[in-house]
Amino acid sequence: MGELSSGLQRKINSATDLKSVVRTMKAMAAANISQYEMAVSALDDYYKTVQLGLVAYFRHNKVNSKAVNYATANKTTSLGKVGFIAIGSDQGLVGKFNDALVSHLLNKMNALPGEKRVWAIGERIQTHLSNLNIPLEQPFALPNSINAVTGLVTSLLQEIEVLQQSNELSALYIVFNRSLPNAKYEAYSQKVLPLDSDWQKQLVVTPWPSHCLPQLLTDKKKTFSALIGEYLFTTLYKACTESLASENASRLTAMQRAEKNIEEIQTELSRQFHRQRQQGIDEELSDLVSGFEALSDE
């Protein structure tokens, strides 16, 4: 009986220690969600400002073949491969975060013709895709803070520019888990390149937020080049921050479930411990009563 009780006590202590770890990870995930969601919110306004700048440019220059050619000046052609940037996670304990992303990525890849190139960001999703025998391009480190996102985006843009200059990329998509209200997320894909006539036409129909019509006061090419650079940068940056926010939201949900399960296990172990302890007390009392009765009979 003593061995059983000591075994149960060790299990209770282990559950208590594990619960402390889970609570720490839950607190860290909640804190990280806050900083990434604030970054996404702040970036939304800047992203819309850049889009309005492009709207002003295209309205001023109309939509014509010359604008289209300049928009695709980086030589993104139909001869290259279709690129996919998939942003997953480095760590586990995130529920189905990576599984949902891989499933969405495979569906998107199968829906498009041609050869593919895949950049997987995050050790977990790299392992998932390697197990599926999907060839991967050079790996990129997943940012562990909001300050490290800029470095990742800059490296991605440099890699993309090299491939575009050598006509090795026909299109580019970024696949990530985007944030939803109430700490939820969903797998999502966004077309980044090419910046073709369809993309321009979608921008042109964007309503201007005031009655004053926009005007360009600087050199057209310099303005357009700067706007395109900011557009690509903010597109990738926004996807990265949304993915990191979603990852921490998934981890927070997973830790909440884990905490609830541990509490249920602790309750059951405590019941077993008290039941065994009471059983031992009852047996000892029974032995004492039996001994007393035997002595009384003598």
Tab-separated table of C-alpha atoms in Angstrom:
chain	number	residue	atom	x	y	z
A	1	MET	CA	0.000	0.000	0.000
A	2	GLY	CA	2.830	2.360	0.854
A	3	GLU	CA	4.486	1.738	-2.527
A	4	LEU	CA	1.222	2.478	-4.341
A	5	SER	CA	0.724	5.710	-2.419
A	6	SER	CA	4.297	6.863	-3.050
A	7	GLY	CA	3.873	6.074	-6.756
A	8	LEU	CA	0.712	8.134	-6.924
A	9	GLN	CA	2.415	10.985	-5.065
A	10	ARG	CA	5.218	11.008	-7.637
A	11	LYS	CA	2.648	11.185	-10.449
A	12	ILE	CA	0.879	14.069	-8.711
A	13	ASN	CA	4.175	15.934	-8.298
A	14	SER	CA	5.059	15.337	-11.959
A	15	ALA	CA	1.655	16.623	-13.055
A	16	THR	CA	2.139	19.725	-10.916
A	17	ASP	CA	5.555	20.409	-12.461
A	18	LEU	CA	4.177	19.896	-15.975
A	19	LYS	CA	1.305	22.258	-15.233
A	20	SER	CA	3.807	24.962	-14.235
A	21	VAL	CA	5.605	24.543	-17.565
A	22	VAL	CA	2.326	24.707	-19.470
A	23	ARG	CA	1.298	27.874	-17.633
A	24	THR	CA	4.645	29.495	-18.464
A	25	MET	CA	4.304	28.622	-22.146
A	26	LYS	CA	0.722	29.865	-22.146
A	27	ALA	CA	1.793	33.191	-20.665
A	28	MET	CA	4.603	33.538	-23.227
A	29	ALA	CA	2.245	32.736	-26.109
A	30	ALA	CA	-0.278	35.311	-24.886
A	31	ALA	CA	2.436	37.969	-24.632
A	32	ASN	CA	3.788	37.152	-28.107
A	33	ILE	CA	0.330	37.271	-29.676
A	34	SER	CA	-0.069	40.811	-28.400
A	35	GLN	CA	3.145	42.132	-29.989
A	36	TYR	CA	2.559	40.409	-33.331
A	37	GLU	CA	-1.080	41.471	-33.546
A	38	MET	CA	-0.061	45.061	-32.793
A	39	ALA	CA	2.507	44.844	-35.597
A	40	VAL	CA	-0.102	43.479	-38.019
A	41	SER	CA	-2.545	46.231	-37.075
A	42	ALA	CA	0.078	48.950	-37.494
A	43	LEU	CA	1.211	47.496	-40.805
A	44	ASP	CA	-2.335	47.395	-42.201
A	45	ASP	CA	-2.484	51.195	-42.323
A	46	TYR	CA	0.902	51.450	-44.028
A	47	TYR	CA	-0.023	48.665	-46.467
A	48	LYS	CA	-3.173	50.547	-47.453
A	49	THR	CA	-1.159	53.745	-47.868
A	50	VAL	CA	1.238	51.998	-50.271
A	51	GLN	CA	-1.714	50.590	-52.213
A	52	LEU	CA	-3.228	54.059	-52.490
A	53	GLY	CA	0.094	55.317	-53.797
A	54	LEU	CA	-0.034	52.675	-56.531
A	55	VAL	CA	-3.660	53.583	-57.237
A	56	ALA	CA	-2.586	57.205	-57.726
A	57	TYR	CA	0.200	56.124	-60.065
A	58	PHE	CA	-2.012	53.924	-62.253
A	59	ARG	CA	-4.816	56.456	-62.381
A	60	HIS	CA	-2.370	59.128	-63.437
A	61	ASN	CA	-0.780	56.913	-66.105
A	62	LYS	CA	-3.882	54.865	-66.948
A	63	VAL	CA	-3.601	51.090	-67.435
A	64	ASN	CA	-1.608	50.363	-70.553
A	65	SER	CA	0.917	47.898	-71.894
A	66	LYS	CA	3.813	50.167	-71.024
A	67	ALA	CA	2.825	50.212	-67.358
A	68	VAL	CA	2.397	46.449	-67.433
A	69	ASN	CA	5.858	45.955	-68.900
A	70	TYR	CA	7.412	48.182	-66.263
A	71	ALA	CA	5.508	46.384	-63.521
A	72	THR	CA	7.068	43.123	-64.690
A	73	ALA	CA	10.495	44.629	-65.350
A	74	ASN	CA	12.115	41.996	-63.147
A	75	LYS	CA	11.668	39.479	-65.979
A	76	THR	CA	9.111	37.199	-64.370
A	77	THR	CA	8.196	35.019	-67.370
A	78	SER	CA	6.211	31.893	-68.144
A	79	LEU	CA	9.489	30.014	-68.691
A	80	GLY	CA	10.340	29.901	-64.993
A	81	LYS	CA	8.980	27.826	-62.133
A	82	VAL	CA	6.127	28.705	-59.810
A	83	GLY	CA	7.508	29.640	-56.404
A	84	PHE	CA	5.892	29.065	-53.018
A	85	ILE	CA	7.022	30.535	-49.701
A	86	ALA	CA	5.515	28.502	-46.842
A	87	ILE	CA	5.802	29.929	-43.319
A	88	GLY	CA	5.451	27.303	-40.599
A	89	SER	CA	6.898	26.955	-37.098
A	90	ASP	CA	10.188	25.978	-35.484
A	91	GLN	CA	8.651	24.529	-32.323
A	92	GLY	CA	5.931	22.014	-31.612
A	93	LEU	CA	2.956	22.230	-29.266
A	94	VAL	CA	1.007	24.227	-31.850
A	95	GLY	CA	-1.826	21.796	-32.583
A	96	LYS	CA	-2.538	21.337	-36.312
A	97	PHE	CA	-0.798	24.569	-37.291
A	98	ASN	CA	1.739	22.957	-39.640
A	99	ASP	CA	-0.538	20.128	-40.800
A	100	ALA	CA	-3.198	22.564	-42.008
A	101	LEU	CA	-0.565	24.672	-43.756
A	102	VAL	CA	0.998	21.704	-45.570
A	103	SER	CA	-2.430	20.502	-46.706
A	104	HIS	CA	-3.283	23.951	-48.089
A	105	LEU	CA	0.126	24.234	-49.777
A	106	LEU	CA	-0.225	20.856	-51.517
A	107	ASN	CA	-3.708	21.738	-52.782
A	108	LYS	CA	-2.414	25.029	-54.176
A	109	MET	CA	0.594	23.390	-55.798
A	110	ASN	CA	-1.535	20.689	-57.424
A	111	ALA	CA	-3.955	23.295	-58.772
A	112	LEU	CA	-1.239	25.136	-60.739
A	113	PRO	CA	0.637	23.767	-63.758
A	114	GLY	CA	4.370	23.789	-64.250
A	115	GLU	CA	7.389	23.028	-62.091
A	116	LYS	CA	7.481	24.297	-58.523
A	117	ARG	CA	10.074	25.702	-56.137
A	118	VAL	CA	9.328	25.774	-52.433
A	119	TRP	CA	10.941	27.802	-49.670
A	120	ALA	CA	9.955	26.395	-46.278
A	121	ILE	CA	10.454	28.712	-43.299
A	122	GLY	CA	10.415	26.859	-39.983
A	123	GLU	CA	11.973	23.526	-39.001
A	124	ARG	CA	8.664	21.779	-38.424
A	125	ILE	CA	7.223	22.468	-41.860
A	126	GLN	CA	10.592	21.675	-43.453
A	127	THR	CA	10.411	18.233	-41.852
A	128	HIS	CA	6.795	17.776	-42.999
A	129	LEU	CA	7.622	18.590	-46.614
A	130	SER	CA	10.854	16.559	-46.620
A	131	ASN	CA	8.902	13.518	-45.444
A	132	LEU	CA	6.622	14.017	-48.452
A	133	ASN	CA	9.685	14.030	-50.762
A	134	ILE	CA	9.088	17.635	-51.843
A	135	PRO	CA	12.385	19.262	-52.886
A	136	LEU	CA	13.088	22.442	-50.957
A	137	GLU	CA	15.148	25.511	-51.713
A	138	GLN	CA	17.657	26.946	-49.249
A	139	PRO	CA	16.192	27.141	-45.732
A	140	PHE	CA	15.495	30.414	-43.945
A	141	ALA	CA	15.429	30.866	-40.175
A	142	LEU	CA	12.054	31.679	-38.678
A	143	PRO	CA	12.126	34.994	-36.752
A	144	ASN	CA	11.868	34.642	-32.977
A	145	SER	CA	10.902	38.278	-32.435
A	146	ILE	CA	9.252	41.129	-34.291
A	147	ASN	CA	12.637	42.810	-34.802
A	148	ALA	CA	13.976	39.806	-36.744
A	149	VAL	CA	11.187	39.819	-39.360
A	150	THR	CA	12.845	42.590	-41.387
A	151	GLY	CA	15.985	40.492	-41.896
A	152	LEU	CA	13.969	37.514	-43.131
A	153	VAL	CA	11.930	39.589	-45.582
A	154	THR	CA	15.064	41.286	-46.927
A	155	SER	CA	16.738	37.902	-47.527
A	156	LEU	CA	13.640	36.571	-49.299
A	157	LEU	CA	13.438	39.599	-51.578
A	158	GLN	CA	17.121	39.247	-52.481
A	159	GLU	CA	16.606	35.571	-53.347
A	160	ILE	CA	13.533	36.397	-55.449
A	161	GLU	CA	15.322	39.191	-57.311
A	162	VAL	CA	18.179	36.876	-58.323
A	163	LEU	CA	15.740	34.297	-59.713
A	164	GLN	CA	13.723	36.935	-61.560
A	165	GLN	CA	16.798	38.372	-63.245
A	166	SER	CA	17.669	34.903	-64.551
A	167	ASN	CA	14.080	34.177	-65.716
A	168	GLU	CA	13.766	31.271	-63.267
A	169	LEU	CA	10.493	32.384	-61.670
A	170	SER	CA	7.140	32.672	-63.451
A	171	ALA	CA	5.011	33.401	-60.388
A	172	LEU	CA	5.301	33.590	-56.611
A	173	TYR	CA	2.818	32.751	-53.863
A	174	ILE	CA	3.167	33.040	-50.116
A	175	VAL	CA	1.340	30.468	-47.993
A	176	PHE	CA	0.768	31.096	-44.301
A	177	ASN	CA	-1.762	30.886	-41.487
A	178	ARG	CA	-3.435	34.267	-41.178
A	179	SER	CA	-4.979	35.587	-37.993
A	180	LEU	CA	-8.690	35.473	-37.239
A	181	PRO	CA	-10.635	36.955	-34.301
A	182	ASN	CA	-10.707	35.148	-30.944
A	183	ALA	CA	-7.148	33.773	-31.277
A	184	LYS	CA	-8.023	31.647	-34.314
A	185	TYR	CA	-6.366	31.241	-37.696
A	186	GLU	CA	-6.801	29.742	-41.157
A	187	ALA	CA	-4.449	28.578	-43.909
A	188	TYR	CA	-4.236	31.191	-46.640
A	189	SER	CA	-2.279	31.796	-49.855
A	190	GLN	CA	-1.564	35.136	-51.529
A	191	LYS	CA	-0.195	35.816	-54.999
A	192	VAL	CA	2.844	38.069	-54.820
A	193	LEU	CA	4.134	37.999	-58.419
A	194	PRO	CA	3.753	38.729	-61.275
A	195	LEU	CA	2.494	42.285	-61.014
A	196	ASP	CA	0.412	41.939	-64.166
A	197	SER	CA	-2.492	43.827	-65.748
A	198	ASP	CA	-5.082	41.979	-63.638
A	199	TRP	CA	-3.311	43.131	-60.491
A	200	GLN	CA	-3.270	46.705	-61.795
A	201	LYS	CA	-6.947	46.674	-62.709
A	202	GLN	CA	-7.857	45.523	-59.195
A	203	LEU	CA	-5.933	48.453	-57.777
A	204	VAL	CA	-7.439	50.999	-60.141
A	205	VAL	CA	-11.009	50.237	-59.025
A	206	THR	CA	-10.043	50.944	-55.399
A	207	PRO	CA	-12.087	53.996	-54.316
A	208	TRP	CA	-10.065	57.079	-53.453
A	209	PRO	CA	-10.714	58.076	-49.795
A	210	SER	CA	-11.253	61.806	-50.472
A	211	HIS	CA	-12.692	64.220	-53.026
A	212	CYS	CA	-9.236	65.526	-53.961
A	213	LEU	CA	-7.786	63.643	-56.918
A	214	PRO	CA	-4.197	62.383	-56.464
A	215	GLN	CA	-1.260	63.848	-58.384
A	216	LEU	CA	2.308	62.711	-58.911
A	217	LEU	CA	4.847	65.444	-58.165
A	218	THR	CA	8.082	63.468	-58.631
A	219	ASP	CA	9.729	61.354	-61.322
A	220	LYS	CA	7.323	58.610	-62.434
A	221	LYS	CA	9.849	55.784	-62.615
A	222	LYS	CA	11.411	56.568	-59.248
A	223	THR	CA	7.972	56.849	-57.659
A	224	PHE	CA	6.766	53.590	-59.134
A	225	SER	CA	9.976	51.721	-58.265
A	226	ALA	CA	9.787	52.914	-54.650
A	227	LEU	CA	6.108	51.989	-54.370
A	228	ILE	CA	6.643	48.508	-55.823
A	229	GLY	CA	9.544	47.901	-53.456
A	230	GLU	CA	7.433	48.908	-50.466
A	231	TYR	CA	4.485	46.875	-51.742
A	232	LEU	CA	6.523	43.671	-51.988
A	233	PHE	CA	8.226	44.300	-48.653
A	234	THR	CA	4.991	44.983	-46.762
A	235	THR	CA	3.252	42.010	-48.406
A	236	LEU	CA	5.899	39.582	-47.161
A	237	TYR	CA	6.305	41.344	-43.812
A	238	LYS	CA	2.566	41.257	-43.157
A	239	ALA	CA	2.399	37.542	-44.016
A	240	CYS	CA	5.284	36.764	-41.624
A	241	THR	CA	3.798	38.685	-38.702
A	242	GLU	CA	0.338	37.178	-39.251
A	243	SER	CA	1.881	33.709	-39.320
A	244	LEU	CA	3.769	34.341	-36.066
A	245	ALA	CA	0.611	35.690	-34.425
A	246	SER	CA	-1.314	32.624	-35.606
A	247	GLU	CA	1.412	30.279	-34.359
A	248	ASN	CA	1.245	31.746	-30.875
A	249	ALA	CA	-2.560	31.686	-30.975
A	250	SER	CA	-2.412	27.986	-31.843
A	251	ARG	CA	0.103	27.373	-29.058
A	252	LEU	CA	-2.072	29.277	-26.583
A	253	THR	CA	-5.076	27.134	-27.507
A	254	ALA	CA	-2.996	23.953	-27.234
A	255	MET	CA	-1.656	24.988	-23.822
A	256	GLN	CA	-5.168	25.782	-22.588
A	257	ARG	CA	-6.289	22.288	-23.583
A	258	ALA	CA	-3.182	20.777	-21.989
A	259	GLU	CA	-3.772	22.699	-18.761
A	260	LYS	CA	-7.360	21.466	-18.624
A	261	ASN	CA	-6.262	17.856	-19.208
A	262	ILE	CA	-3.579	18.097	-16.528
A	263	GLU	CA	-6.094	19.475	-14.040
A	264	GLU	CA	-8.414	16.540	-14.771
A	265	ILE	CA	-5.518	14.089	-14.294
A	266	GLN	CA	-4.517	15.824	-11.052
A	267	THR	CA	-8.083	15.540	-9.766
A	268	GLU	CA	-8.251	11.843	-10.604
A	269	LEU	CA	-4.822	11.132	-9.083
A	270	SER	CA	-5.774	13.006	-5.911
A	271	ARG	CA	-8.941	10.956	-5.618
A	272	GLN	CA	-6.989	7.735	-6.043
A	273	PHE	CA	-4.389	8.879	-3.499
A	274	HIS	CA	-6.987	9.840	-0.882
A	275	ARG	CA	-8.956	6.666	-1.575
A	276	GLN	CA	-5.864	4.500	-1.023
A	277	ARG	CA	-4.880	6.507	2.008
A	278	GLN	CA	-8.340	6.116	3.519
A	279	GLN	CA	-8.291	2.418	2.680
A	280	GLY	CA	-4.965	2.065	4.495
A	281	ILE	CA	-6.325	3.925	7.530
A	282	ASP	CA	-9.409	1.716	7.566
A	283	GLU	CA	-7.242	-1.421	7.455
A	284	GLU	CA	-5.063	-0.178	10.310
A	285	LEU	CA	-8.127	0.636	12.428
A	286	SER	CA	-9.596	-2.762	11.648
A	287	ASP	CA	-6.370	-4.434	12.789
A	288	LEU	CA	-6.380	-2.390	16.007
A	289	VAL	CA	-10.011	-3.279	16.741
A	290	SER	CA	-9.383	-6.953	16.010
A	291	GLY	CA	-6.326	-6.961	18.285
A	292	PHE	CA	-8.221	-5.205	21.064
A	293	GLU	CA	-11.094	-7.691	20.807
A	294	ALA	CA	-8.674	-10.607	20.919
A	295	LEU	CA	-6.988	-9.244	24.048
A	296	SER	CA	-10.383	-8.605	25.649
A	297	ASP	CA	-11.476	-12.207	25.019
A	298	GLU	CA	-8.321	-13.500	26.683
